Amino acid sequence: MTGIKIDGKEIAQHVKDRVKKAVEELKAQNINPCLATVLVGENPASAAYVRTKHKACEEVGIITKDHKLASNITQTELNETIDNLNKDTSVHGILVQLPLPDQLNEFTTTSKISPLKDVDGLTPYNVGLLAMKKAALVACTPLGVMEMFDYHNINLQGKNVVIINRSNLVGKPIYHLLLERNATVITCHSKTKNLEELCRLADIIITAVGDRTKFTLTPDMIKEGAIVIDVAISRNEEKLVGDTDFDQIIQKASFATPVPGGVGPLTVAMLLKNTITAASLNIQLGQ
Ligand code: GUN
């Protein structure tokens, strides 16, 4: 069989159209949704991601504030920047681009962000709400993956899902979102023993390893008609690649995402959506 390509750009455009309308409604109430980004150091990939996020904000009318900090700043200095953004009532969402330089601690940093402005869903408060099915702000990539399922009316109830990733930004939040939809979810990682066997049993595989020297999902590892969501992105001889080769996997899968043009555009679109959610939360709570 040849499956259906899940076109991330097309789905992201639908999300952006909805966000654009929400921005107009907020502006009519004199609220100008604003996202502040914090980029520490000069990692070119991180800088490029932040630029993409700013451009997307601009497209839908969200204001951005760009904080670029030197690679050698201290944790105290970074905390001060976040405190100031927490207090700034014109800022609705705060995103600290990860990874951070070695002298800075990711948990300390993201925990400092006000949960009401936490557009990455990384604060302990929002992670706790997610685990209890009460989250308003959830990490963008997992939300993007759920948007893909919903766009294609993929029913998750009772489906066996294998996630190959256990990070705070991807694997763990996706686990909770899928569980809420009554899927049976297995989270795999570098120490999982029978990964290929588990993949072959899965109705849906969500893979986010991002290193082809460690892992490639090949067609022999999936069952006929499986759904494959490739969250990974890495460079292979200057080409952007995921954990699988789309042209091959689509011969056996019922749905699959390409890289690039799959999950990536949706991650950005969901950041815009989260910024609007954060703006609404801030208004409701009179901040
Ligand atoms: N680095 C890679 N992906 C992300 C993301 O979704 N959010 C943040 N803050 N940093 C990232």
mmCIF file of C-alpha atoms and ligand atoms in Angstrom:
data_model
loop_
_atom_site.group_PDB
_atom_site.id
_atom_site.type_symbol
_atom_site.label_atom_id
_atom_site.label_comp_id
_atom_site.label_asym_id
_atom_site.label_seq_id
_atom_site.Cartn_x
_atom_site.Cartn_y
_atom_site.Cartn_z
ATOM 1 C CA MET A 1 0.000 0.000 0.000
ATOM 2 C CA THR A 2 1.031 3.617 -0.393
ATOM 3 C CA GLY A 3 -0.088 5.747 2.495
ATOM 4 C CA ILE A 4 -1.129 9.351 2.897
ATOM 5 C CA LYS A 5 1.425 12.085 3.469
ATOM 6 C CA ILE A 6 0.630 14.174 6.534
ATOM 7 C CA ASP A 7 1.426 17.639 5.242
ATOM 8 C CA GLY A 8 2.616 19.687 8.222
ATOM 9 C CA LYS A 9 2.726 22.929 6.264
ATOM 10 C CA GLU A 10 -0.903 22.619 5.184
ATOM 11 C CA ILE A 11 -2.134 21.783 8.703
ATOM 12 C CA ALA A 12 0.009 24.551 10.213
ATOM 13 C CA GLN A 13 -1.612 27.049 7.837
ATOM 14 C CA HIS A 14 -5.053 26.096 9.165
ATOM 15 C CA VAL A 15 -3.833 26.639 12.738
ATOM 16 C CA LYS A 16 -2.282 29.978 11.760
ATOM 17 C CA ASP A 17 -5.531 31.127 10.132
ATOM 18 C CA ARG A 18 -7.376 30.404 13.376
ATOM 19 C CA VAL A 19 -4.686 32.150 15.443
ATOM 20 C CA LYS A 20 -4.818 35.185 13.159
ATOM 21 C CA LYS A 21 -8.546 35.558 13.839
ATOM 22 C CA ALA A 22 -7.974 35.200 17.594
ATOM 23 C CA VAL A 23 -5.265 37.888 17.420
ATOM 24 C CA GLU A 24 -7.698 40.242 15.683
ATOM 25 C CA GLU A 25 -10.313 39.593 18.370
ATOM 26 C CA LEU A 26 -7.790 40.321 21.131
ATOM 27 C CA LYS A 27 -6.640 43.482 19.379
ATOM 28 C CA ALA A 28 -10.263 44.653 19.188
ATOM 29 C CA GLN A 29 -10.200 44.496 23.004
ATOM 30 C CA ASN A 30 -6.970 46.513 23.068
ATOM 31 C CA ILE A 31 -4.810 43.502 23.885
ATOM 32 C CA ASN A 32 -1.721 43.072 21.753
ATOM 33 C CA PRO A 33 -0.552 39.457 22.126
ATOM 34 C CA CYS A 34 3.208 39.416 22.660
ATOM 35 C CA LEU A 35 5.805 36.639 22.791
ATOM 36 C CA ALA A 36 9.220 37.269 24.351
ATOM 37 C CA THR A 37 12.038 34.953 23.286
ATOM 38 C CA VAL A 38 15.292 34.534 25.169
ATOM 39 C CA LEU A 39 18.287 33.218 23.243
ATOM 40 C CA VAL A 40 21.515 32.638 25.160
ATOM 41 C CA GLY A 41 24.702 32.410 23.122
ATOM 42 C CA GLU A 42 25.269 31.902 19.436
ATOM 43 C CA ASN A 43 24.233 28.363 18.602
ATOM 44 C CA PRO A 44 23.364 28.797 14.873
ATOM 45 C CA ALA A 45 20.588 26.179 14.898
ATOM 46 C CA SER A 46 18.938 27.798 17.950
ATOM 47 C CA ALA A 47 19.275 31.262 16.386
ATOM 48 C CA ALA A 48 17.623 29.971 13.203
ATOM 49 C CA TYR A 49 14.747 28.404 15.186
ATOM 50 C CA VAL A 50 14.152 31.673 17.042
ATOM 51 C CA ARG A 51 14.123 33.617 13.751
ATOM 52 C CA THR A 52 11.535 31.189 12.349
ATOM 53 C CA LYS A 53 9.382 31.677 15.460
ATOM 54 C CA HIS A 54 9.574 35.484 15.154
ATOM 55 C CA LYS A 55 8.653 35.371 11.484
ATOM 56 C CA ALA A 56 5.633 33.172 12.205
ATOM 57 C CA CYS A 57 4.497 35.573 14.963
ATOM 58 C CA GLU A 58 4.760 38.454 12.521
ATOM 59 C CA GLU A 59 2.611 36.565 9.976
ATOM 60 C CA VAL A 60 -0.309 36.327 12.409
ATOM 61 C CA GLY A 61 0.090 39.717 14.092
ATOM 62 C CA ILE A 62 1.730 38.619 17.359
ATOM 63 C CA ILE A 63 4.292 41.131 18.673
ATOM 64 C CA THR A 64 7.725 39.738 19.580
ATOM 65 C CA LYS A 65 10.399 40.849 22.005
ATOM 66 C CA ASP A 66 13.814 39.493 21.236
ATOM 67 C CA HIS A 67 16.278 39.012 24.122
ATOM 68 C CA LYS A 68 19.723 37.910 23.012
ATOM 69 C CA LEU A 69 22.082 37.230 25.905
ATOM 70 C CA ALA A 70 25.831 36.546 25.916
ATOM 71 C CA SER A 71 26.889 32.899 26.085
ATOM 72 C CA ASN A 72 28.763 33.502 29.378
ATOM 73 C CA ILE A 73 25.943 35.043 31.429
ATOM 74 C CA THR A 74 25.334 33.649 34.909
ATOM 75 C CA GLN A 75 22.245 31.848 36.158
ATOM 76 C CA THR A 76 21.460 34.898 38.330
ATOM 77 C CA GLU A 77 21.535 37.197 35.296
ATOM 78 C CA LEU A 78 19.304 34.859 33.300
ATOM 79 C CA ASN A 79 16.899 34.580 36.245
ATOM 80 C CA GLU A 80 16.715 38.386 36.400
ATOM 81 C CA THR A 81 15.799 38.577 32.713
ATOM 82 C CA ILE A 82 13.019 36.039 33.256
ATOM 83 C CA ASP A 83 11.782 37.855 36.382
ATOM 84 C CA ASN A 84 11.537 41.090 34.415
ATOM 85 C CA LEU A 85 9.575 39.383 31.645
ATOM 86 C CA ASN A 86 7.286 37.765 34.238
ATOM 87 C CA LYS A 87 6.525 41.239 35.623
ATOM 88 C CA ASP A 88 6.123 42.920 32.232
ATOM 89 C CA THR A 89 2.350 43.066 31.663
ATOM 90 C CA SER A 90 2.827 43.701 27.922
ATOM 91 C CA VAL A 91 4.433 40.216 27.578
ATOM 92 C CA HIS A 92 2.040 37.242 27.452
ATOM 93 C CA GLY A 93 4.359 34.381 26.526
ATOM 94 C CA ILE A 94 7.999 33.638 27.389
ATOM 95 C CA LEU A 95 10.162 31.149 25.506
ATOM 96 C CA VAL A 96 13.746 30.409 26.544
ATOM 97 C CA GLN A 97 15.328 28.607 23.599
ATOM 98 C CA LEU A 98 16.990 25.320 24.572
ATOM 99 C CA PRO A 99 19.613 23.946 24.884
ATOM 100 C CA LEU A 100 21.396 26.382 27.194
ATOM 101 C CA PRO A 101 25.176 26.747 27.636
ATOM 102 C CA ASP A 102 26.684 24.388 30.229
ATOM 103 C CA GLN A 103 26.901 26.872 33.130
ATOM 104 C CA LEU A 104 23.107 27.307 33.045
ATOM 105 C CA ASN A 105 20.613 24.803 34.389
ATOM 106 C CA GLU A 106 17.549 24.077 32.238
ATOM 107 C CA PHE A 107 15.290 23.113 35.128
ATOM 108 C CA THR A 108 16.229 26.161 37.225
ATOM 109 C CA THR A 109 15.651 28.384 34.207
ATOM 110 C CA THR A 110 12.351 27.055 32.947
ATOM 111 C CA SER A 111 10.985 26.773 36.511
ATOM 112 C CA LYS A 112 11.466 30.541 36.855
ATOM 113 C CA ILE A 113 8.968 31.310 34.089
ATOM 114 C CA SER A 114 5.490 32.278 35.267
ATOM 115 C CA PRO A 115 3.217 29.261 34.568
ATOM 116 C CA LEU A 116 0.752 31.706 32.964
ATOM 117 C CA LYS A 117 3.379 32.739 30.395
ATOM 118 C CA ASP A 118 4.939 29.285 29.954
ATOM 119 C CA VAL A 119 4.299 28.739 26.234
ATOM 120 C CA ASP A 120 6.595 25.665 26.221
ATOM 121 C CA GLY A 121 4.600 23.954 28.977
ATOM 122 C CA LEU A 122 7.846 23.216 30.808
ATOM 123 C CA THR A 123 7.202 24.604 34.303
ATOM 124 C CA PRO A 124 6.576 22.010 37.024
ATOM 125 C CA TYR A 125 3.109 23.519 37.525
ATOM 126 C CA ASN A 126 2.067 23.009 33.900
ATOM 127 C CA VAL A 127 3.674 19.564 33.710
ATOM 128 C CA GLY A 128 1.642 18.620 36.814
ATOM 129 C CA LEU A 129 -1.565 19.962 35.268
ATOM 130 C CA LEU A 130 -0.899 17.936 32.119
ATOM 131 C CA ALA A 131 -0.463 14.750 34.142
ATOM 132 C CA MET A 132 -3.839 15.500 35.789
ATOM 133 C CA LYS A 133 -5.665 16.270 32.506
ATOM 134 C CA LYS A 134 -6.046 19.962 33.376
ATOM 135 C CA ALA A 135 -3.352 21.630 31.291
ATOM 136 C CA ALA A 136 -3.906 24.890 29.415
ATOM 137 C CA LEU A 137 -0.320 25.248 28.200
ATOM 138 C CA VAL A 138 1.359 22.107 26.803
ATOM 139 C CA ALA A 139 4.666 21.723 24.916
ATOM 140 C CA CYS A 140 4.303 22.761 21.273
ATOM 141 C CA THR A 141 5.586 19.668 19.439
ATOM 142 C CA PRO A 142 3.245 17.258 21.277
ATOM 143 C CA LEU A 143 0.318 19.613 20.576
ATOM 144 C CA GLY A 144 1.345 19.678 16.919
ATOM 145 C CA VAL A 145 1.353 15.880 16.738
ATOM 146 C CA MET A 146 -2.161 15.768 18.236
ATOM 147 C CA GLU A 147 -3.283 18.393 15.701
ATOM 148 C CA MET A 148 -2.085 16.070 12.916
ATOM 149 C CA PHE A 149 -4.136 13.163 14.266
ATOM 150 C CA ASP A 150 -7.215 15.359 14.608
ATOM 151 C CA TYR A 151 -6.819 16.891 11.143
ATOM 152 C CA HIS A 152 -6.876 13.409 9.621
ATOM 153 C CA ASN A 153 -9.632 12.144 11.980
ATOM 154 C CA ILE A 154 -7.348 9.441 13.330
ATOM 155 C CA ASN A 155 -9.100 7.802 16.267
ATOM 156 C CA LEU A 156 -6.589 7.039 19.022
ATOM 157 C CA GLN A 157 -8.818 5.030 21.304
ATOM 158 C CA GLY A 158 -7.354 1.580 21.979
ATOM 159 C CA LYS A 159 -4.441 2.144 19.582
ATOM 160 C CA ASN A 160 -1.030 0.756 20.522
ATOM 161 C CA VAL A 161 1.414 3.649 20.337
ATOM 162 C CA VAL A 162 5.188 3.425 20.597
ATOM 163 C CA ILE A 163 7.009 6.675 21.371
ATOM 164 C CA ILE A 164 10.766 6.583 20.847
ATOM 165 C CA ASN A 165 11.761 9.535 23.025
ATOM 166 C CA ARG A 166 11.450 10.367 26.724
ATOM 167 C CA SER A 167 12.304 14.073 26.816
ATOM 168 C CA ASN A 168 10.384 16.764 28.696
ATOM 169 C CA LEU A 169 9.599 18.578 25.432
ATOM 170 C CA VAL A 170 8.486 15.598 23.345
ATOM 171 C CA GLY A 171 8.108 12.062 24.731
ATOM 172 C CA LYS A 172 6.656 12.735 28.168
ATOM 173 C CA PRO A 173 3.957 15.262 27.166
ATOM 174 C CA ILE A 174 2.912 13.166 24.148
ATOM 175 C CA TYR A 175 2.524 10.192 26.494
ATOM 176 C CA HIS A 176 -0.005 12.102 28.620
ATOM 177 C CA LEU A 177 -1.923 13.533 25.652
ATOM 178 C CA LEU A 178 -2.297 10.071 24.108
ATOM 179 C CA LEU A 179 -3.327 8.494 27.382
ATOM 180 C CA GLU A 180 -6.076 11.127 27.684
ATOM 181 C CA ARG A 181 -7.389 9.828 24.350
ATOM 182 C CA ASN A 182 -7.428 6.226 25.597
ATOM 183 C CA ALA A 183 -4.427 5.014 23.613
ATOM 184 C CA THR A 184 -2.107 2.353 25.045
ATOM 185 C CA VAL A 185 1.278 4.014 25.154
ATOM 186 C CA ILE A 186 4.783 2.583 25.447
ATOM 187 C CA THR A 187 7.663 5.009 25.913
ATOM 188 C CA CYS A 188 10.936 3.664 24.520
ATOM 189 C CA HIS A 189 14.472 4.984 24.946
ATOM 190 C CA SER A 190 18.142 4.121 24.531
ATOM 191 C CA LYS A 191 17.947 1.307 27.089
ATOM 192 C CA THR A 192 14.782 -0.324 25.715
ATOM 193 C CA LYS A 193 15.627 -3.953 24.946
ATOM 194 C CA ASN A 194 13.244 -5.127 22.250
ATOM 195 C CA LEU A 195 12.606 -1.897 20.364
ATOM 196 C CA GLU A 196 12.151 -3.438 16.910
ATOM 197 C CA GLU A 197 9.702 -6.001 18.246
ATOM 198 C CA LEU A 198 7.676 -3.285 19.989
ATOM 199 C CA CYS A 199 7.645 -1.176 16.804
ATOM 200 C CA ARG A 200 6.286 -4.079 14.772
ATOM 201 C CA LEU A 201 3.336 -4.393 17.164
ATOM 202 C CA ALA A 202 2.506 -0.675 17.110
ATOM 203 C CA ASP A 203 -0.462 0.905 15.331
ATOM 204 C CA ILE A 204 1.294 4.262 15.654
ATOM 205 C CA ILE A 205 5.024 5.027 16.003
ATOM 206 C CA ILE A 206 6.198 8.467 17.090
ATOM 207 C CA THR A 207 9.944 8.640 16.685
ATOM 208 C CA ALA A 208 12.259 11.437 17.866
ATOM 209 C CA VAL A 209 15.822 10.168 18.159
ATOM 210 C CA GLY A 210 17.526 12.620 15.797
ATOM 211 C CA ASP A 211 20.743 10.691 15.205
ATOM 212 C CA ARG A 212 20.902 8.328 12.233
ATOM 213 C CA THR A 213 24.097 6.740 13.553
ATOM 214 C CA LYS A 214 22.036 5.472 16.504
ATOM 215 C CA PHE A 215 18.641 4.733 15.016
ATOM 216 C CA THR A 216 16.790 4.535 11.708
ATOM 217 C CA LEU A 217 13.190 3.361 11.458
ATOM 218 C CA THR A 218 13.076 1.115 8.386
ATOM 219 C CA PRO A 219 9.978 -0.404 6.720
ATOM 220 C CA ASP A 220 10.766 -3.905 8.049
ATOM 221 C CA MET A 221 10.282 -2.524 11.591
ATOM 222 C CA ILE A 222 6.650 -1.439 11.082
ATOM 223 C CA LYS A 223 3.467 -3.358 10.482
ATOM 224 C CA GLU A 224 1.454 -2.885 7.291
ATOM 225 C CA GLY A 225 -0.787 0.194 7.660
ATOM 226 C CA ALA A 226 0.970 1.644 10.715
ATOM 227 C CA ILE A 227 1.032 5.422 11.231
ATOM 228 C CA VAL A 228 4.524 6.949 11.460
ATOM 229 C CA ILE A 229 5.140 10.382 12.945
ATOM 230 C CA ASP A 230 8.754 11.463 12.536
ATOM 231 C CA VAL A 231 9.582 14.228 15.012
ATOM 232 C CA ALA A 232 13.352 14.051 14.522
ATOM 233 C CA ILE A 233 15.425 16.482 12.536
ATOM 234 C CA SER A 234 19.142 16.217 11.943
ATOM 235 C CA ARG A 235 21.647 17.025 9.238
ATOM 236 C CA ASN A 236 23.009 14.322 6.976
ATOM 237 C CA GLU A 237 25.503 15.629 4.408
ATOM 238 C CA GLU A 238 23.799 19.063 4.514
ATOM 239 C CA LYS A 239 20.355 17.483 3.994
ATOM 240 C CA LEU A 240 17.698 17.661 6.716
ATOM 241 C CA VAL A 241 16.585 14.167 7.671
ATOM 242 C CA GLY A 242 14.343 12.544 10.245
ATOM 243 C CA ASP A 243 14.562 9.073 11.816
ATOM 244 C CA THR A 244 13.050 7.437 8.747
ATOM 245 C CA ASP A 245 13.081 7.798 4.960
ATOM 246 C CA PHE A 246 9.641 9.061 4.025
ATOM 247 C CA ASP A 247 9.660 7.670 0.459
ATOM 248 C CA GLN A 248 10.305 4.166 1.763
ATOM 249 C CA ILE A 249 8.144 4.143 4.891
ATOM 250 C CA ILE A 250 5.083 5.511 3.038
ATOM 251 C CA GLN A 251 5.067 2.349 0.901
ATOM 252 C CA LYS A 252 3.987 0.422 3.984
ATOM 253 C CA ALA A 253 2.453 3.004 6.342
ATOM 254 C CA SER A 254 -1.151 4.264 6.133
ATOM 255 C CA PHE A 255 -0.009 7.778 7.133
ATOM 256 C CA ALA A 256 3.472 9.253 7.560
ATOM 257 C CA THR A 257 5.092 12.658 8.014
ATOM 258 C CA PRO A 258 7.933 13.917 5.824
ATOM 259 C CA VAL A 259 11.045 15.694 7.159
ATOM 260 C CA PRO A 260 11.199 18.610 6.551
ATOM 261 C CA GLY A 261 7.577 19.774 6.150
ATOM 262 C CA GLY A 262 6.027 17.489 8.746
ATOM 263 C CA VAL A 263 6.043 18.095 12.484
ATOM 264 C CA GLY A 264 8.340 21.169 12.342
ATOM 265 C CA PRO A 265 5.820 23.684 10.917
ATOM 266 C CA LEU A 266 3.220 22.495 13.432
ATOM 267 C CA THR A 267 5.547 23.037 16.392
ATOM 268 C CA VAL A 268 5.819 26.688 15.349
ATOM 269 C CA ALA A 269 2.071 27.006 14.724
ATOM 270 C CA MET A 270 1.281 25.600 18.175
ATOM 271 C CA LEU A 271 3.648 28.129 19.743
ATOM 272 C CA LEU A 272 1.472 30.861 18.211
ATOM 273 C CA LYS A 273 -1.627 29.138 19.558
ATOM 274 C CA ASN A 274 -0.062 28.853 23.027
ATOM 275 C CA THR A 275 0.801 32.558 22.966
ATOM 276 C CA ILE A 276 -2.865 33.366 22.361
ATOM 277 C CA THR A 277 -3.877 30.940 25.123
ATOM 278 C CA ALA A 278 -1.373 32.642 27.455
ATOM 279 C CA ALA A 279 -2.719 36.097 26.529
ATOM 280 C CA SER A 280 -6.256 34.907 27.336
ATOM 281 C CA LEU A 281 -5.106 33.355 30.651
ATOM 282 C CA ASN A 282 -3.349 36.576 31.628
ATOM 283 C CA ILE A 283 -6.501 38.585 30.879
ATOM 284 C CA GLN A 284 -8.788 36.186 32.778
ATOM 285 C CA LEU A 285 -6.555 36.455 35.820
ATOM 286 C CA GLY A 286 -6.248 40.226 35.461
ATOM 287 C CA GLN A 287 -2.488 40.288 34.960
HETATM 288 N N1 GUN B 1 14.731 23.656 21.425
HETATM 289 C C1 GUN B 1 14.292 22.734 20.549
HETATM 290 N N2 GUN B 1 12.943 22.658 20.572
HETATM 291 C C2 GUN B 1 12.521 23.572 21.474
HETATM 292 C C3 GUN B 1 11.225 23.970 21.931
HETATM 293 O O1 GUN B 1 10.176 23.465 21.519
HETATM 294 N N3 GUN B 1 11.223 24.949 22.872
HETATM 295 C C4 GUN B 1 12.368 25.500 23.376
HETATM 296 N N4 GUN B 1 12.259 26.444 24.313
HETATM 297 N N5 GUN B 1 13.574 25.157 22.960
HETATM 298 C C5 GUN B 1 13.655 24.192 22.021
#
